[in-house]
CSV table of C-alpha atoms in Angstrom, one decimal:
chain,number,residue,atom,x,y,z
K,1271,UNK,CA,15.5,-56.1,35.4
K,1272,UNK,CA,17.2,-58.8,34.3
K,1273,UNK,CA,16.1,-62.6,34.6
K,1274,UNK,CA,18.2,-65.9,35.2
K,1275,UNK,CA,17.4,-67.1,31.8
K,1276,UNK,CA,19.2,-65.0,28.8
K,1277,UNK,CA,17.0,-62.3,26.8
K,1278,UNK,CA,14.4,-62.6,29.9
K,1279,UNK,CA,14.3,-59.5,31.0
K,1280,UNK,CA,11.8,-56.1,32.3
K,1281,UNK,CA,12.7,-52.7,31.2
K,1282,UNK,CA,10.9,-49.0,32.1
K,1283,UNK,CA,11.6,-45.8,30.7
K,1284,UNK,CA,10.3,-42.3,31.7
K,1285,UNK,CA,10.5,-39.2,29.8
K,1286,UNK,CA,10.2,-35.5,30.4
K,1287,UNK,CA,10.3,-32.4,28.2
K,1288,UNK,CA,9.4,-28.8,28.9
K,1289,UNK,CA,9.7,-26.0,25.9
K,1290,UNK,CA,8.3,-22.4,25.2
K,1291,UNK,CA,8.1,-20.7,22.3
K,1292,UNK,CA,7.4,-17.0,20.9
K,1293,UNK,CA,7.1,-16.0,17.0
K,1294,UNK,CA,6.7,-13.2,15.4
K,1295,UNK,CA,6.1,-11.4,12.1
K,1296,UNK,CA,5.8,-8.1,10.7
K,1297,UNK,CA,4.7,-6.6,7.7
K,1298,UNK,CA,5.0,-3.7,6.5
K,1299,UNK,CA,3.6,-1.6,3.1
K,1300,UNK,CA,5.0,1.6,2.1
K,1301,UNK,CA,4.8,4.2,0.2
K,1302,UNK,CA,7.8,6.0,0.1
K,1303,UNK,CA,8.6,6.0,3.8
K,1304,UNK,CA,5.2,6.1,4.8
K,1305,UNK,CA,3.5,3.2,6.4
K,1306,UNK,CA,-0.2,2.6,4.5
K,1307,UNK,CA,-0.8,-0.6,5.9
K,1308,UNK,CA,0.7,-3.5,8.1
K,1309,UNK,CA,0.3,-6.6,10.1
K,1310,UNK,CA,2.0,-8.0,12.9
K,1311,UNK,CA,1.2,-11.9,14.0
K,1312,UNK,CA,2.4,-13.1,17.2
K,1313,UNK,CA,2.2,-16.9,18.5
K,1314,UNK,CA,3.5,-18.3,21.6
K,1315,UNK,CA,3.2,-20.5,24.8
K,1316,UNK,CA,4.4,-23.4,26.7
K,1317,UNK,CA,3.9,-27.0,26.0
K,1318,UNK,CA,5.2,-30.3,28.6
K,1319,UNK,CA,4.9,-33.7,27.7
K,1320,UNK,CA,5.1,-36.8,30.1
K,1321,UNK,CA,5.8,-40.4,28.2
K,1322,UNK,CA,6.4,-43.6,30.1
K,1323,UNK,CA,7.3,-46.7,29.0
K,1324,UNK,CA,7.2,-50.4,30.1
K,1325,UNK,CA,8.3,-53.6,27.8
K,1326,UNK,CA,8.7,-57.3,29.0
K,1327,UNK,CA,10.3,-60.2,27.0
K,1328,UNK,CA,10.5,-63.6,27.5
K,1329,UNK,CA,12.2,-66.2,25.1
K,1330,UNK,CA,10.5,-69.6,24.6
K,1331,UNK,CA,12.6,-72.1,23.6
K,1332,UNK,CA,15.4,-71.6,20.7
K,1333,UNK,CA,14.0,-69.1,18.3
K,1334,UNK,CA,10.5,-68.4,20.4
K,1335,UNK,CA,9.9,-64.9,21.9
K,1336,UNK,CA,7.0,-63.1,23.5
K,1337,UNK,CA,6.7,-59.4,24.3
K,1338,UNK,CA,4.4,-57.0,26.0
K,1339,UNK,CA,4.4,-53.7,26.8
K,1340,UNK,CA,2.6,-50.0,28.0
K,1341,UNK,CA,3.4,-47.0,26.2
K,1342,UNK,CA,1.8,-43.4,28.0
K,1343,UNK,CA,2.0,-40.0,27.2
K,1344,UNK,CA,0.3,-36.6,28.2
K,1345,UNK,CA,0.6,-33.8,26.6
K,1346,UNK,CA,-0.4,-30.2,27.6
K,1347,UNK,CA,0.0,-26.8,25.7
K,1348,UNK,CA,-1.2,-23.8,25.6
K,1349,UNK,CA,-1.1,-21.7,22.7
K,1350,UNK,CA,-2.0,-17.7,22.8
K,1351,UNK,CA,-2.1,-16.4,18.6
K,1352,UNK,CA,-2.9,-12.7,17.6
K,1353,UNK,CA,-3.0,-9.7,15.1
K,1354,UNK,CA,-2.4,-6.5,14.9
K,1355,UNK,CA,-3.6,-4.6,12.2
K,1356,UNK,CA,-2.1,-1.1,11.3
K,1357,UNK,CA,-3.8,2.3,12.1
K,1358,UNK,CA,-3.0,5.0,9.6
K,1359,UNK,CA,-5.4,7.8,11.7
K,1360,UNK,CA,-2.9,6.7,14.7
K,1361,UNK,CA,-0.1,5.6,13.0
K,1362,UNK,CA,0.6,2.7,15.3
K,1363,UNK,CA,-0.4,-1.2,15.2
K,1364,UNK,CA,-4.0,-1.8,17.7
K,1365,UNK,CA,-5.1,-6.1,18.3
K,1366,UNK,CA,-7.2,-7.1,16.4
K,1367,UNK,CA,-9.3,-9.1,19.1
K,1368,UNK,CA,-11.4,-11.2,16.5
K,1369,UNK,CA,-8.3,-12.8,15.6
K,1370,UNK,CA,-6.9,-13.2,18.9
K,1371,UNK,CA,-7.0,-16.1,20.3
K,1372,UNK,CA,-6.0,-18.7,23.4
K,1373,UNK,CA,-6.1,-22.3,22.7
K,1374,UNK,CA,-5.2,-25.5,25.6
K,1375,UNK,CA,-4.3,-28.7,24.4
K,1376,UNK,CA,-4.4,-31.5,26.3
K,1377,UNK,CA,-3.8,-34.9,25.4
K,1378,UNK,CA,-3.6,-38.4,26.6
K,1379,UNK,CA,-2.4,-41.6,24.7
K,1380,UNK,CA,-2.3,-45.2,25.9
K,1381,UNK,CA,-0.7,-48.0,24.1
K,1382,UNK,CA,-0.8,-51.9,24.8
K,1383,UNK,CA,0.7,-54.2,22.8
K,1384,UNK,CA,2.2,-58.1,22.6
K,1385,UNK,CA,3.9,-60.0,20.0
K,1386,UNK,CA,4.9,-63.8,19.5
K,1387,UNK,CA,7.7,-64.6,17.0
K,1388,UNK,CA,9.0,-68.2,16.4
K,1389,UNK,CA,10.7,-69.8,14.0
K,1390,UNK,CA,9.9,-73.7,12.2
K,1391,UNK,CA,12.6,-74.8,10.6
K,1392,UNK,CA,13.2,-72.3,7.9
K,1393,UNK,CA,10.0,-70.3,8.3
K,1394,UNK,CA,9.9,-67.6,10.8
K,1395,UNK,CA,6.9,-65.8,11.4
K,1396,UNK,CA,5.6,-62.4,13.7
K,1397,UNK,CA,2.4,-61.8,14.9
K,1398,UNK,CA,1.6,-58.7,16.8
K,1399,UNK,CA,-1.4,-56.9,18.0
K,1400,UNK,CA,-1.9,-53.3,19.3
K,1401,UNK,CA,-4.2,-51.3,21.3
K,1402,UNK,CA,-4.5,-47.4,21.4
K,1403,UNK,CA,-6.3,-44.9,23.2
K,1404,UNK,CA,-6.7,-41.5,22.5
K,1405,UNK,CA,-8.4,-38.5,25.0
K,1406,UNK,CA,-8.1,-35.2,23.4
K,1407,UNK,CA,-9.3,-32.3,24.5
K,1408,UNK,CA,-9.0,-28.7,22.5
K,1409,UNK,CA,-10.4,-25.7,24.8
K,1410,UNK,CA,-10.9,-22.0,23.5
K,1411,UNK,CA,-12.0,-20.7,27.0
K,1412,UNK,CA,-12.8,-16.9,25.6
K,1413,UNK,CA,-15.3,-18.9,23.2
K,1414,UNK,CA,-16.3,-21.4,25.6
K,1415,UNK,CA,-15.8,-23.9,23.0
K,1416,UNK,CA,-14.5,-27.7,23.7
K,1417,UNK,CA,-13.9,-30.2,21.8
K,1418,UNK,CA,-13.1,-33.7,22.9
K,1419,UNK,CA,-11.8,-36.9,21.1
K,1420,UNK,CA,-12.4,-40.3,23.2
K,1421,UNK,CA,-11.3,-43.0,21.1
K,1422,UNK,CA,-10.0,-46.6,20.7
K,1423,UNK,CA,-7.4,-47.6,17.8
K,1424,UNK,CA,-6.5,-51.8,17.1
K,1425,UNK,CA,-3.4,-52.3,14.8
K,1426,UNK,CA,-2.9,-56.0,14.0
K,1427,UNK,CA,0.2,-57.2,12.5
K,1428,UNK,CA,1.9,-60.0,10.6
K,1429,UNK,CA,5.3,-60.7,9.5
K,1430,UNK,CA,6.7,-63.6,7.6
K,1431,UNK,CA,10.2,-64.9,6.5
K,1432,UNK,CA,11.3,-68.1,4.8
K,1433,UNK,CA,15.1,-68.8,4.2
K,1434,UNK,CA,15.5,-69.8,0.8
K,1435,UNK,CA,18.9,-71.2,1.2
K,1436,UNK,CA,22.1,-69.5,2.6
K,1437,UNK,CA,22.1,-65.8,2.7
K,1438,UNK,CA,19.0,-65.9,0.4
K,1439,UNK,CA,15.8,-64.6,2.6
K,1440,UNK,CA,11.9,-64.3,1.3
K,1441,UNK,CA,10.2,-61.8,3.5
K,1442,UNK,CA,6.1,-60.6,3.7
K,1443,UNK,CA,4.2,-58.4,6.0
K,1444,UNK,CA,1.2,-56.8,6.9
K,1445,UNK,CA,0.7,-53.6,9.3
K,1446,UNK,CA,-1.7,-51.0,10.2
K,1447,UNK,CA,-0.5,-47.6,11.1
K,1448,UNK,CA,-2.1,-44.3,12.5
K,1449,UNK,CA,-0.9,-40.8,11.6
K,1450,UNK,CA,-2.6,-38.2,14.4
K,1451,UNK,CA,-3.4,-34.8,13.4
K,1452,UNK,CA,-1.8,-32.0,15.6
K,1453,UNK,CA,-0.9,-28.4,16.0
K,1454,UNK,CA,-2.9,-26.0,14.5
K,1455,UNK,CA,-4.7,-28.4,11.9
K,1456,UNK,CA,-7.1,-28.9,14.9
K,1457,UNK,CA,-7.5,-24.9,15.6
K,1458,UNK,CA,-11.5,-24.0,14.4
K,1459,UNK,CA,-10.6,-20.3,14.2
K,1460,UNK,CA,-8.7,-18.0,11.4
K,1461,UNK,CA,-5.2,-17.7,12.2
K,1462,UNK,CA,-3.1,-15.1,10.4
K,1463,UNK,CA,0.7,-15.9,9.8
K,1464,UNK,CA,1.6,-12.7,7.4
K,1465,UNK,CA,-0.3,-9.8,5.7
K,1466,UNK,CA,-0.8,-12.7,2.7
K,1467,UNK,CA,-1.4,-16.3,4.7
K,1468,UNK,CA,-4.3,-17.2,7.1
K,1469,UNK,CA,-4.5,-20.6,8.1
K,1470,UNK,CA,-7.5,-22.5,9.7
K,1471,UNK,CA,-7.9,-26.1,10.9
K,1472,UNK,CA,-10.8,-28.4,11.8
K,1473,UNK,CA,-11.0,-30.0,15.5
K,1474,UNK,CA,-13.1,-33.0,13.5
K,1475,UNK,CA,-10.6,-34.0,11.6
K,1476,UNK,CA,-10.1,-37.5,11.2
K,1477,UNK,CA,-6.6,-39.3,11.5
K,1478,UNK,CA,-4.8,-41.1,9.0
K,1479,UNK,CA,-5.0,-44.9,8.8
K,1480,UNK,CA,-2.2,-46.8,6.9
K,1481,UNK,CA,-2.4,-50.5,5.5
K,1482,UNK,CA,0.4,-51.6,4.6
K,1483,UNK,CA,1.1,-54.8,2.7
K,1484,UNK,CA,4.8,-55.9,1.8
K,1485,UNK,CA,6.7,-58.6,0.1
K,1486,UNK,CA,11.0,-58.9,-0.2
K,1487,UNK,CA,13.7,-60.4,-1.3
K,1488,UNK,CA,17.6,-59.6,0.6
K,1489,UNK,CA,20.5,-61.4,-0.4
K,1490,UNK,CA,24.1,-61.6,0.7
K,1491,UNK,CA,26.9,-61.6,-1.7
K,1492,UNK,CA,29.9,-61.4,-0.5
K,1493,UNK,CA,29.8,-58.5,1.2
K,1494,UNK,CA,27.3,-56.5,-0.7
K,1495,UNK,CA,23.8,-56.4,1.1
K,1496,UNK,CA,20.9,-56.4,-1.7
K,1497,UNK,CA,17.5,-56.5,-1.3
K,1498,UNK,CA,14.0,-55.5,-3.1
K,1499,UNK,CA,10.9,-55.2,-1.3
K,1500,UNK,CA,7.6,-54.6,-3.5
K,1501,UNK,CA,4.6,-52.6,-1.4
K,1502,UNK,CA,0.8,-51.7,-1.8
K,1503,UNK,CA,-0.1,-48.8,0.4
K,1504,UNK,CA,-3.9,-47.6,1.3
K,1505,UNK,CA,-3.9,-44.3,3.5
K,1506,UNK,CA,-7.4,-44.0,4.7
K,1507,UNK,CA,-8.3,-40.3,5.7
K,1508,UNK,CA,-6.4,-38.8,3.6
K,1509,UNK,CA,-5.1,-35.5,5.7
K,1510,UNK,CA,-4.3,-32.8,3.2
K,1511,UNK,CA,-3.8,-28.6,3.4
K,1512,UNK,CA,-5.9,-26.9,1.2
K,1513,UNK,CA,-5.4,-23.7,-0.2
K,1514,UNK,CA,-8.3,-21.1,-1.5
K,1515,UNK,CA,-9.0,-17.7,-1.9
K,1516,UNK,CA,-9.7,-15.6,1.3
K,1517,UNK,CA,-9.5,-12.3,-0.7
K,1518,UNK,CA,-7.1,-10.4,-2.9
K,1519,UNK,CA,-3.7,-11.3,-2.6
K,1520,UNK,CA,-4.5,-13.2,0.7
K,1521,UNK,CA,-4.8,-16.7,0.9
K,1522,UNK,CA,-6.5,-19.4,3.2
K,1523,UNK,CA,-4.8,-22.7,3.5
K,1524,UNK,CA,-7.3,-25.1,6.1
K,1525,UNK,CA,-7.2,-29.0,6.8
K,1526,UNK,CA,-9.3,-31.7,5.4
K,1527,UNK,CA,-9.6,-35.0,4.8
K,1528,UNK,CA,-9.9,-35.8,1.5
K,1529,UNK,CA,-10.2,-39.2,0.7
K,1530,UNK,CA,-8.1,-41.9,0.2
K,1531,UNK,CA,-4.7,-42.3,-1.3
K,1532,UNK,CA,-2.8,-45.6,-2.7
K,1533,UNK,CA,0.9,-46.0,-3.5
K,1534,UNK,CA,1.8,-49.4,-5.5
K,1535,UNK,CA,6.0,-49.5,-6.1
K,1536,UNK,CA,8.8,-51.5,-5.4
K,1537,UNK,CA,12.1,-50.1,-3.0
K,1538,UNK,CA,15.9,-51.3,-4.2
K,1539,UNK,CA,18.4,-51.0,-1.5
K,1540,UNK,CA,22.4,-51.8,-2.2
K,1541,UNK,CA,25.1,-51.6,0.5
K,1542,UNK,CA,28.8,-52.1,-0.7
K,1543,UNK,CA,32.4,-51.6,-0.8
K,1544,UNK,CA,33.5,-49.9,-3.9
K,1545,UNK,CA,37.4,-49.8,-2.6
K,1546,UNK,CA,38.4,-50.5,1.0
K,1547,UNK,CA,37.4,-47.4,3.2
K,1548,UNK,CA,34.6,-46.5,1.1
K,1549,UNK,CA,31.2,-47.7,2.0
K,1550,UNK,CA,28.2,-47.2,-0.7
K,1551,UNK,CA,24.7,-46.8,0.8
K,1552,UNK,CA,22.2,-46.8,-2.3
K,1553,UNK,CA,18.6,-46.5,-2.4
K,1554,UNK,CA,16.0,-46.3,-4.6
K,1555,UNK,CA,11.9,-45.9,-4.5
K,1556,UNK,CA,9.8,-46.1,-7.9
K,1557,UNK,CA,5.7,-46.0,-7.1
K,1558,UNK,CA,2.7,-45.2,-8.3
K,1559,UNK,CA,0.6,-43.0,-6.8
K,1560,UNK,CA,-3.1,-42.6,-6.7
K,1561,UNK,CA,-5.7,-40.0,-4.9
K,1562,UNK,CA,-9.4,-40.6,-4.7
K,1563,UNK,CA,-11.8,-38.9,-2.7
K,1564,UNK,CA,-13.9,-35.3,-2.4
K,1565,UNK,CA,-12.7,-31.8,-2.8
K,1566,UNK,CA,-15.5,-29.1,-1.5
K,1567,UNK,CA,-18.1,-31.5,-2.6
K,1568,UNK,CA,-16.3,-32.2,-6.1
K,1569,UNK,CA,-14.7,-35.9,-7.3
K,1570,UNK,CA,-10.9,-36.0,-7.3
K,1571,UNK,CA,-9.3,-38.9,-8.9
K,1572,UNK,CA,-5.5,-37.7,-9.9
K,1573,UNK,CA,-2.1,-39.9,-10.2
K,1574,UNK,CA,1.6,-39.4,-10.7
K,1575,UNK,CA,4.5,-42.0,-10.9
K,1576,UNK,CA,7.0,-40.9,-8.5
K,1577,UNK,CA,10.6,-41.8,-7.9
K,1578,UNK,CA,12.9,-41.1,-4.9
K,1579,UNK,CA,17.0,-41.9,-4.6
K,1580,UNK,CA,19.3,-41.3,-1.7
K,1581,UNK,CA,23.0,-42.2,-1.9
K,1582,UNK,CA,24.7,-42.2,0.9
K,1583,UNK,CA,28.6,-42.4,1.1
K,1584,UNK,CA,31.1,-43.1,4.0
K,1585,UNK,CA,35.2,-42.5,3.8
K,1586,UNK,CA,37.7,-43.6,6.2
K,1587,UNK,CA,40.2,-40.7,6.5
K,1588,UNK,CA,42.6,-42.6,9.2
K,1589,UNK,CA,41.5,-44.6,12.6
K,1590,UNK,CA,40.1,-41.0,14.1
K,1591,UNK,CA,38.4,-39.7,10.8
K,1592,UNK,CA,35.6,-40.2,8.6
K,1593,UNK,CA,33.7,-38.0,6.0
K,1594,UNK,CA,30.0,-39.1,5.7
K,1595,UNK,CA,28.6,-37.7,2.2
K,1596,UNK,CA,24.9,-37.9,1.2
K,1597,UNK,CA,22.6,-37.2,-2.0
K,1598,UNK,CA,19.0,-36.9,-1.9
K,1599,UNK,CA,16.3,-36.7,-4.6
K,1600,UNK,CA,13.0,-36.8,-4.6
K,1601,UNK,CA,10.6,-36.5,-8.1
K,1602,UNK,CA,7.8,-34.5,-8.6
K,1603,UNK,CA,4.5,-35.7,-7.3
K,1604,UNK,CA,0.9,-34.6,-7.4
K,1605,UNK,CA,-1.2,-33.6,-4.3
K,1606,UNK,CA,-5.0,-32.9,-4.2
K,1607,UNK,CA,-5.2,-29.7,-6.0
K,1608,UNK,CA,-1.5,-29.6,-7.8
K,1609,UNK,CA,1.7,-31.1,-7.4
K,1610,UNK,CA,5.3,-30.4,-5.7
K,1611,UNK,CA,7.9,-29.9,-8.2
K,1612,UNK,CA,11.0,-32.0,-7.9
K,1613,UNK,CA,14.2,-31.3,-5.3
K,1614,UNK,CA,17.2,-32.4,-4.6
K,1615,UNK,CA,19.7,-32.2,-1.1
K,1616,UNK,CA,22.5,-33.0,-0.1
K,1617,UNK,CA,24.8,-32.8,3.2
K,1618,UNK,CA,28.5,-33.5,4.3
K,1619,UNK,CA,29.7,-34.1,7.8
C-alpha cells in the first residue's frame, strides 16, 4: 500500500514451501566376495514451513524515518532415521529397532521490531529494537519423550555515521544477533550415518548469542570505493560438534555448548576499475580469534590468528556478455578440540 506522501508506504509478504527427502547409505565389508559385516542408514520425511511478513514505514521530515514490522514463521517436520545391521547366519540386513527412530519438529517464531533513523546535520544515527519469540517443540512419540522451548529473545541496536567531509564517511555500530540450533543437533538419541559415524545431539542446547561492536571508515576516490571497518565479536553459547570415541574405528560426533568465543580484527574492502570493462571486487579479513569455555568438565582456552580474502572479478565481453570470476581463501583456524586446515575456491560463470 502505498501512501500520498513519498516512502510512506505498508507492505506484506507470505511465504510457502513444501520438501521431502530420503537418504541412504550402505556399507559393506568383505572378504573376498563374501559379506562379513554391513550397515545400511536410512533418513527421510517431510518438512513445510509457513513465514509471513508485515513492514510499515513512514518518513519524518527530510532525513527522518520510522519502521515497524511482524515477521512469523511455523515450521513442521517429521523425521523417521534407522539401521540395519548385517546378518551373517541369514545373510541379509534386519532393523535394528534401538536405533530407529521418528522424530516431529515443530516450531513457531515471532518477531517484532521498530527503528528510528535521522540525521543532524552531518551526524546520522539508527536506533532499533527487536523482539523474538521462540515455541519449539521436539516429540519422539515411540519414547514418549517431549521437549519444549518457550522463550523470549530482545536484540537492541545502534548505528552511527558522521560525514567527515565529502565522500569521507565515519561509521559505528552496535548489534545483537541469535544463531538457533536446528536439525539433528537437537535429536537426544544415537543416530548412525555409516558403519564409522554416529551422531547425537542435545534438545537443551542453548542458542548462540552475538555482540557485535563495529567502527569504519569508507571513502570515495574517484571511482574506487575504499573502506576499513575494525570489529570486536563476543559469541555467547558457543555451539560446537564434538567428536569422541564410540568404539574402534567408530566415532561419535554430539553438540555442545562450549563456552564463549571472541574475534578482535579489522575487514579491508576495495572496489575498482583496473581498465574499462574490468571491475575489481577485493576483500580482505585479518582477526584474532579466541575460545574460552569447558570441554567434558576440562578448561579450554585456545587461539589462532586467522585471515580470509575473496577477489572477485567482472569482464564485459560485449553489451550481451559478461564473465564473472571469483577467488576465495580462507586460513587455517582452531576449533575446540583442533583446527581446520586452510582452503581455497574458486568459480567462473
Amino acid at each position: 500500500k502505498e501512501f500520498e506522501t513519498k516512502g510512506h508506504q505498508l507492505t506484506a509478504e507470505l511465504f510457502l514451501s513444501s520438501r521431502n527427502s530420503d537418504e541412504s547409505a550402505t556399507t559393506k565389508l568383505l572378504s573376498g566376495n563374501q559379506i562379513v559385516d554391513g550397515k545400511v542408514t536410512t533418513e527421510a520425511g517431510p518438512e513445510s514451513d509457513f513465514r509471513s511478513k508485515i513492514d510499515y514505514t513512514l518518513p519524518i521530515g527530510i532525513d527522518g524515518k520510522f519502521e515497524a514490522g511482524y515477521q512469523g514463521e511455523i515450521e513442521s517436520s517429521k523425521e523417521a532415521t534407522s539401521l540395519s545391521s548385517w546378518q551373517t547366519t541369514n545373510q541379509d540386513f534386519y532393523k535394528d529397532p534401538l536405533f530407529s527412530n521418528d522424530t516431529h519438529y515443530n516450531t513457531k517464531a515471532i518477531a517484532l521490531y521498530s527503528l528510528f533513523a535521522d540525521k543532524i546535520s552531518k551526524l546520522g544515527y539508527q536506533i532499533g529494537f527487536r523482539t523474538e519469540y521462540t515455541g519449539r517443540q521436539i516429540e519422539i512419540p515411540e519414547r514418549n519423550n517431549k521437549f519444549t522451548i518457550d522463550r523470549w529473545d530482545y536484540f537492541p541496536s545502534l548505528h552511527v555515521s558522521y560525514d567527515v567531509y565529502e565522500n569521507h564517511q565515519l561509521m559505528a555500530s552496535y548489534t545483537r544477533r541469535i544463531n538457533r540450533p536446528h536439525g539433528w543437533e537437537l535429536e537426544p538419541f544415537q543416530t548412525w550415518t555409516d558403519a564409522y559415524n554416529i551422531r547425537v545431539g542435545n534438545p537443551g542446547l542453548l542458542p548462540e548469542y552475538i555482540d557485535s561492536y563495529e567502527l569504519g571508515y569508507q571513502t570515495l576516490l574517484g571511482s574506487t570505493v575504499a573502506s576499513i571497518e575494525t570489529y570486536y565479536r563476543i559469541t555467547n553459547n558457543r555451539i560446537e560438534h564434538v567428536s569422541s570415541v564410540y568404539s574402534e574405528n567408530v566415532t561419535l560426533q554430539s553438540t555442545q555448548n562450549i563456552g564463549k568465543d571472541y574475534s578482535l580484527g579489522a575487514e579491508l574492502f576495495f572496489n575498482f576499475d583496473p581498465v574499462r570493462n574490468w571491475n575489481v571486487n577485493l576483500m580482505g579479513n585479518l582477526y584474532d580469534y579466541r575460545i574460552e569455555g569447558f570441554l567434558n568438565d576440562v578448561s579450554l582456552n585456545r587461539k589462532s590468528f586467522n585471515w580470509s580474502l575473496r577477489f572477485n572479478n567482472t569482464l564485459k565481453i560485449s553489451d550481451l556478455t559478461q564473465v564473472q570470476f571469483n577467488l576465495m581463501y580462507r586460513s587455517p583456524s582452531i576449533s575446540s578440540q583442533g583446527r581446520s586446515e586452510g582452503h581455497i575456491a574458486t568459480n567462473i560463470a
